[in-house]
Each structure stands twice: as structure tokens, then as C-alpha cells.
């Protein structure tokens, strides 16, 4: 929804162009600058900021090795359990 800031910036710029008081022109131009900054920040976060990895979800090598060993042990247990469940063929 960062595009709303861009619409507000355009509206504030139109207000600045049509205002007759100097203080209202300055206020509208400051609002335009602020809304443009907020729009740029929102655009940046949507494009680049959210694509960065969250380092807290990364797995260290020791934990990865432990998970691989656990998966291998489960595979072996499933393989031996499946071979035990089959009746011998005559």
C-alpha cells in the first residue's frame, strides 16, 4: 500500500501549486517531500527489504548434520520395519 503515499504526495503538490499563502505552500511542499520519502521507503521494502534472509531461521552445520543423521536413522528403521512386515516367499 505504499502507492497511497505517492497519491498523497501528488495531492500535496497540487495543493502547493494552487495555494495563495506562503506558509501553506511551504507546508504542502514539506508534506510532498515526506510522502515521497515514505513512498520510496515502502517501495524499497517491497522490492529489496523483504527478500533478505532471516538469519534466525538459518541452520548451523552441526544442527544440519544432526538432522541428516536423524533422517538416515528413520529411513533405516522404516526399511527394516517394511522388510520385517513382508511374509517370506515360498
Short mmCIF file of N, CA and C in Angstrom, two decimals:
data_model
loop_
_atom_site.label_atom_id
_atom_site.label_comp_id
_atom_site.label_asym_id
_atom_site.label_seq_id
_atom_site.Cartn_x
_atom_site.Cartn_y
_atom_site.Cartn_z
N UNK A 1 0.81 -1.19 0.00
CA UNK A 1 0.00 0.00 0.00
C UNK A 1 0.86 1.26 0.00
N UNK A 2 2.11 1.11 -0.34
CA UNK A 2 2.98 2.28 -0.37
C UNK A 2 2.59 3.25 -1.48
N UNK A 3 1.82 2.77 -2.47
CA UNK A 3 1.41 3.65 -3.56
C UNK A 3 0.47 4.74 -3.07
N UNK A 4 -0.19 4.53 -1.94
CA UNK A 4 -1.04 5.59 -1.37
C UNK A 4 -0.22 6.82 -1.01
N UNK A 5 1.00 6.60 -0.55
CA UNK A 5 1.88 7.73 -0.23
C UNK A 5 2.20 8.55 -1.49
N UNK A 6 2.33 7.84 -2.62
CA UNK A 6 2.59 8.55 -3.86
C UNK A 6 1.39 9.40 -4.26
N UNK A 7 0.19 8.87 -4.09
CA UNK A 7 -1.02 9.64 -4.38
C UNK A 7 -1.14 10.85 -3.45
N UNK A 8 -0.82 10.65 -2.19
CA UNK A 8 -0.86 11.76 -1.25
C UNK A 8 0.18 12.82 -1.58
N UNK A 9 1.35 12.39 -2.07
CA UNK A 9 2.39 13.34 -2.47
C UNK A 9 1.93 14.17 -3.66
N UNK A 10 1.28 13.54 -4.61
CA UNK A 10 0.77 14.28 -5.78
C UNK A 10 -0.31 15.26 -5.33
N UNK A 11 -1.18 14.83 -4.42
CA UNK A 11 -2.21 15.72 -3.91
C UNK A 11 -1.63 16.92 -3.17
N UNK A 12 -0.61 16.67 -2.36
CA UNK A 12 0.03 17.77 -1.64
C UNK A 12 0.74 18.71 -2.60
N UNK A 13 1.31 18.18 -3.68
CA UNK A 13 1.96 19.04 -4.67
C UNK A 13 0.94 19.90 -5.40
N UNK A 14 -0.21 19.32 -5.73
CA UNK A 14 -1.27 20.10 -6.35
C UNK A 14 -1.76 21.20 -5.41
N UNK A 15 -1.85 20.89 -4.13
CA UNK A 15 -2.24 21.90 -3.16
C UNK A 15 -1.20 23.01 -3.10
N UNK A 16 0.06 22.65 -3.17
CA UNK A 16 1.12 23.66 -3.13
C UNK A 16 1.08 24.56 -4.36
N UNK A 17 0.71 24.02 -5.49
CA UNK A 17 0.66 24.84 -6.70
C UNK A 17 -0.54 25.77 -6.73
N UNK A 18 -1.60 25.42 -6.02
CA UNK A 18 -2.81 26.23 -6.04
C UNK A 18 -2.98 27.10 -4.81
N UNK A 19 -2.09 27.00 -3.84
CA UNK A 19 -2.22 27.78 -2.61
C UNK A 19 -1.76 29.21 -2.84
N UNK A 20 -2.39 30.12 -2.09
CA UNK A 20 -2.02 31.54 -2.24
C UNK A 20 -1.16 32.02 -1.07
N UNK A 21 -1.21 31.34 0.04
CA UNK A 21 -0.41 31.73 1.21
C UNK A 21 0.95 31.03 1.17
N UNK A 22 1.98 31.77 1.56
CA UNK A 22 3.34 31.22 1.54
C UNK A 22 3.48 30.08 2.54
N UNK A 23 2.91 30.23 3.71
CA UNK A 23 3.03 29.18 4.73
C UNK A 23 2.33 27.90 4.29
N UNK A 24 1.23 28.01 3.56
CA UNK A 24 0.53 26.82 3.07
C UNK A 24 1.33 26.14 1.95
N UNK A 25 1.98 26.93 1.12
CA UNK A 25 2.83 26.37 0.08
C UNK A 25 3.99 25.60 0.71
N UNK A 26 4.64 26.21 1.70
CA UNK A 26 5.76 25.54 2.37
C UNK A 26 5.30 24.26 3.07
N UNK A 27 4.16 24.32 3.73
CA UNK A 27 3.64 23.14 4.42
C UNK A 27 3.30 22.02 3.42
N UNK A 28 2.70 22.40 2.31
CA UNK A 28 2.36 21.41 1.29
C UNK A 28 3.61 20.81 0.65
N UNK A 29 4.63 21.64 0.42
CA UNK A 29 5.87 21.11 -0.15
C UNK A 29 6.59 20.18 0.83
N UNK A 30 6.56 20.50 2.11
CA UNK A 30 7.14 19.60 3.11
C UNK A 30 6.36 18.28 3.18
N UNK A 31 5.03 18.38 3.08
CA UNK A 31 4.22 17.17 3.07
C UNK A 31 4.53 16.34 1.82
N UNK A 32 4.71 17.00 0.69
CA UNK A 32 5.07 16.28 -0.54
C UNK A 32 6.39 15.54 -0.37
N UNK A 33 7.37 16.23 0.19
CA UNK A 33 8.67 15.60 0.42
C UNK A 33 8.56 14.41 1.37
N UNK A 34 7.79 14.58 2.43
CA UNK A 34 7.61 13.49 3.40
C UNK A 34 6.90 12.29 2.78
N UNK A 35 5.84 12.55 2.02
CA UNK A 35 5.12 11.45 1.39
C UNK A 35 5.97 10.75 0.34
N UNK A 36 6.78 11.51 -0.38
CA UNK A 36 7.69 10.87 -1.35
C UNK A 36 8.73 9.99 -0.65
N UNK A 37 9.21 10.45 0.49
CA UNK A 37 10.17 9.64 1.26
C UNK A 37 9.51 8.36 1.76
N UNK A 38 8.28 8.47 2.24
CA UNK A 38 7.56 7.28 2.71
C UNK A 38 7.27 6.32 1.56
N UNK A 39 6.94 6.86 0.38
CA UNK A 39 6.70 6.03 -0.78
C UNK A 39 7.98 5.29 -1.18
N UNK A 40 9.09 5.99 -1.20
CA UNK A 40 10.37 5.37 -1.59
C UNK A 40 10.75 4.28 -0.60
N UNK A 41 10.52 4.53 0.68
CA UNK A 41 10.83 3.52 1.70
C UNK A 41 9.95 2.28 1.51
N UNK A 42 8.67 2.48 1.28
CA UNK A 42 7.77 1.35 1.06
C UNK A 42 8.12 0.57 -0.19
N UNK A 43 8.50 1.28 -1.26
CA UNK A 43 8.90 0.62 -2.49
C UNK A 43 10.16 -0.19 -2.27
N UNK A 44 11.11 0.38 -1.54
CA UNK A 44 12.36 -0.33 -1.24
C UNK A 44 12.08 -1.60 -0.42
N UNK A 45 11.25 -1.48 0.60
CA UNK A 45 10.96 -2.65 1.43
C UNK A 45 10.24 -3.73 0.64
N UNK A 46 9.39 -3.34 -0.28
CA UNK A 46 8.69 -4.33 -1.08
C UNK A 46 9.63 -5.03 -2.06
N UNK A 47 10.52 -4.27 -2.67
CA UNK A 47 11.39 -4.83 -3.69
C UNK A 47 12.60 -5.55 -3.12
N UNK A 48 13.27 -4.94 -2.17
CA UNK A 48 14.56 -5.45 -1.72
C UNK A 48 14.54 -5.89 -0.27
N UNK A 49 13.92 -5.13 0.57
CA UNK A 49 13.99 -5.38 2.00
C UNK A 49 13.43 -6.70 2.44
N UNK A 50 12.33 -7.14 1.81
CA UNK A 50 11.70 -8.38 2.24
C UNK A 50 12.38 -9.61 1.66
N UNK A 51 13.22 -9.46 0.67
CA UNK A 51 13.85 -10.62 0.05
C UNK A 51 15.11 -11.06 0.78
N UNK A 52 15.53 -10.30 1.75
CA UNK A 52 16.71 -10.70 2.51
C UNK A 52 16.34 -11.85 3.44
N UNK A 53 17.31 -12.71 3.69
CA UNK A 53 17.08 -13.87 4.55
C UNK A 53 17.00 -13.47 6.00
N UNK A 54 16.18 -14.19 6.71
CA UNK A 54 16.12 -14.02 8.15
C UNK A 54 17.18 -14.92 8.76
N UNK A 55 18.18 -14.33 9.38
CA UNK A 55 19.30 -15.12 9.88
C UNK A 55 18.92 -16.02 11.04
N UNK A 56 17.82 -15.73 11.71
CA UNK A 56 17.43 -16.57 12.83
C UNK A 56 16.89 -17.92 12.37
N UNK A 57 16.48 -18.03 11.10
CA UNK A 57 15.97 -19.30 10.60
C UNK A 57 17.04 -20.16 9.95
N UNK A 58 18.24 -19.66 9.85
CA UNK A 58 19.32 -20.43 9.24
C UNK A 58 19.79 -21.52 10.20
N UNK A 59 20.18 -22.66 9.64
CA UNK A 59 20.63 -23.81 10.43
C UNK A 59 22.14 -23.87 10.39
N UNK A 60 22.75 -24.02 11.55
CA UNK A 60 24.20 -24.13 11.58
C UNK A 60 24.62 -25.54 11.14
N UNK A 61 25.87 -25.74 10.76
CA UNK A 61 26.31 -27.04 10.23
C UNK A 61 26.14 -28.19 11.21
N UNK A 62 26.32 -27.95 12.49
CA UNK A 62 26.17 -29.03 13.48
C UNK A 62 24.72 -29.50 13.54
N UNK A 63 23.79 -28.55 13.54
CA UNK A 63 22.38 -28.91 13.58
C UNK A 63 21.97 -29.61 12.28
N UNK A 64 22.50 -29.18 11.17
CA UNK A 64 22.20 -29.80 9.88
C UNK A 64 22.70 -31.25 9.84
N UNK A 65 23.90 -31.49 10.36
CA UNK A 65 24.43 -32.85 10.42
C UNK A 65 23.56 -33.73 11.32
N UNK A 66 23.12 -33.18 12.44
CA UNK A 66 22.28 -33.95 13.36
C UNK A 66 20.94 -34.29 12.69
N UNK A 67 20.37 -33.36 11.95
CA UNK A 67 19.11 -33.63 11.26
C UNK A 67 19.29 -34.68 10.16
N UNK A 68 20.41 -34.64 9.46
CA UNK A 68 20.67 -35.65 8.43
C UNK A 68 20.83 -37.03 9.03
N UNK A 69 21.54 -37.11 10.14
CA UNK A 69 21.70 -38.41 10.82
C UNK A 69 20.36 -38.93 11.33
N UNK A 70 19.53 -38.05 11.83
CA UNK A 70 18.21 -38.44 12.30
C UNK A 70 17.34 -38.94 11.15
N UNK A 71 17.40 -38.27 10.01
CA UNK A 71 16.63 -38.70 8.84
C UNK A 71 17.13 -40.04 8.33
N UNK A 72 18.44 -40.23 8.32
CA UNK A 72 19.01 -41.52 7.88
C UNK A 72 18.60 -42.64 8.82
N UNK A 73 18.58 -42.37 10.11
CA UNK A 73 18.15 -43.39 11.08
C UNK A 73 16.68 -43.73 10.88
N UNK A 74 15.87 -42.75 10.58
CA UNK A 74 14.44 -43.03 10.32
C UNK A 74 14.27 -43.85 9.04
N UNK A 75 15.05 -43.53 8.01
CA UNK A 75 14.97 -44.30 6.77
C UNK A 75 15.36 -45.76 7.02
N UNK A 76 16.41 -45.96 7.77
CA UNK A 76 16.85 -47.34 8.07
C UNK A 76 15.80 -48.08 8.89
N UNK A 77 15.20 -47.39 9.86
CA UNK A 77 14.17 -48.04 10.68
C UNK A 77 12.94 -48.36 9.84
N UNK A 78 12.58 -47.50 8.91
CA UNK A 78 11.44 -47.77 8.04
C UNK A 78 11.75 -48.92 7.09
N UNK A 79 12.99 -48.99 6.61
CA UNK A 79 13.36 -50.06 5.69
C UNK A 79 13.37 -51.41 6.41
N UNK A 80 13.90 -51.46 7.62
CA UNK A 80 13.91 -52.73 8.35
C UNK A 80 12.51 -53.09 8.81
N UNK A 81 11.70 -52.13 9.13
CA UNK A 81 10.30 -52.41 9.52
C UNK A 81 9.49 -52.92 8.35
N UNK A 82 9.74 -52.41 7.17
CA UNK A 82 9.00 -52.86 5.98
C UNK A 82 9.45 -54.26 5.58
N UNK A 83 10.71 -54.60 5.73
CA UNK A 83 11.18 -55.94 5.36
C UNK A 83 10.71 -56.97 6.38
N UNK A 84 10.53 -56.56 7.67
CA UNK A 84 10.04 -57.48 8.68
C UNK A 84 8.56 -57.77 8.49
N UNK A 85 7.82 -56.83 7.95
CA UNK A 85 6.36 -56.96 7.81
C UNK A 85 6.00 -57.87 6.63
N UNK A 86 6.88 -58.05 5.66
CA UNK A 86 6.57 -58.88 4.49
C UNK A 86 6.71 -60.35 4.86
N UNK A 87 5.74 -61.15 4.45
CA UNK A 87 5.85 -62.61 4.73
C UNK A 87 6.90 -63.23 3.81
N UNK A 88 7.56 -64.24 4.29
CA UNK A 88 8.58 -64.91 3.44
C UNK A 88 7.94 -65.56 2.23
N UNK A 89 8.62 -65.49 1.11
CA UNK A 89 8.10 -66.06 -0.12
C UNK A 89 8.58 -67.51 -0.26
N UNK A 90 7.66 -68.36 -0.71
CA UNK A 90 7.99 -69.78 -0.82
C UNK A 90 8.35 -70.20 -2.21
#
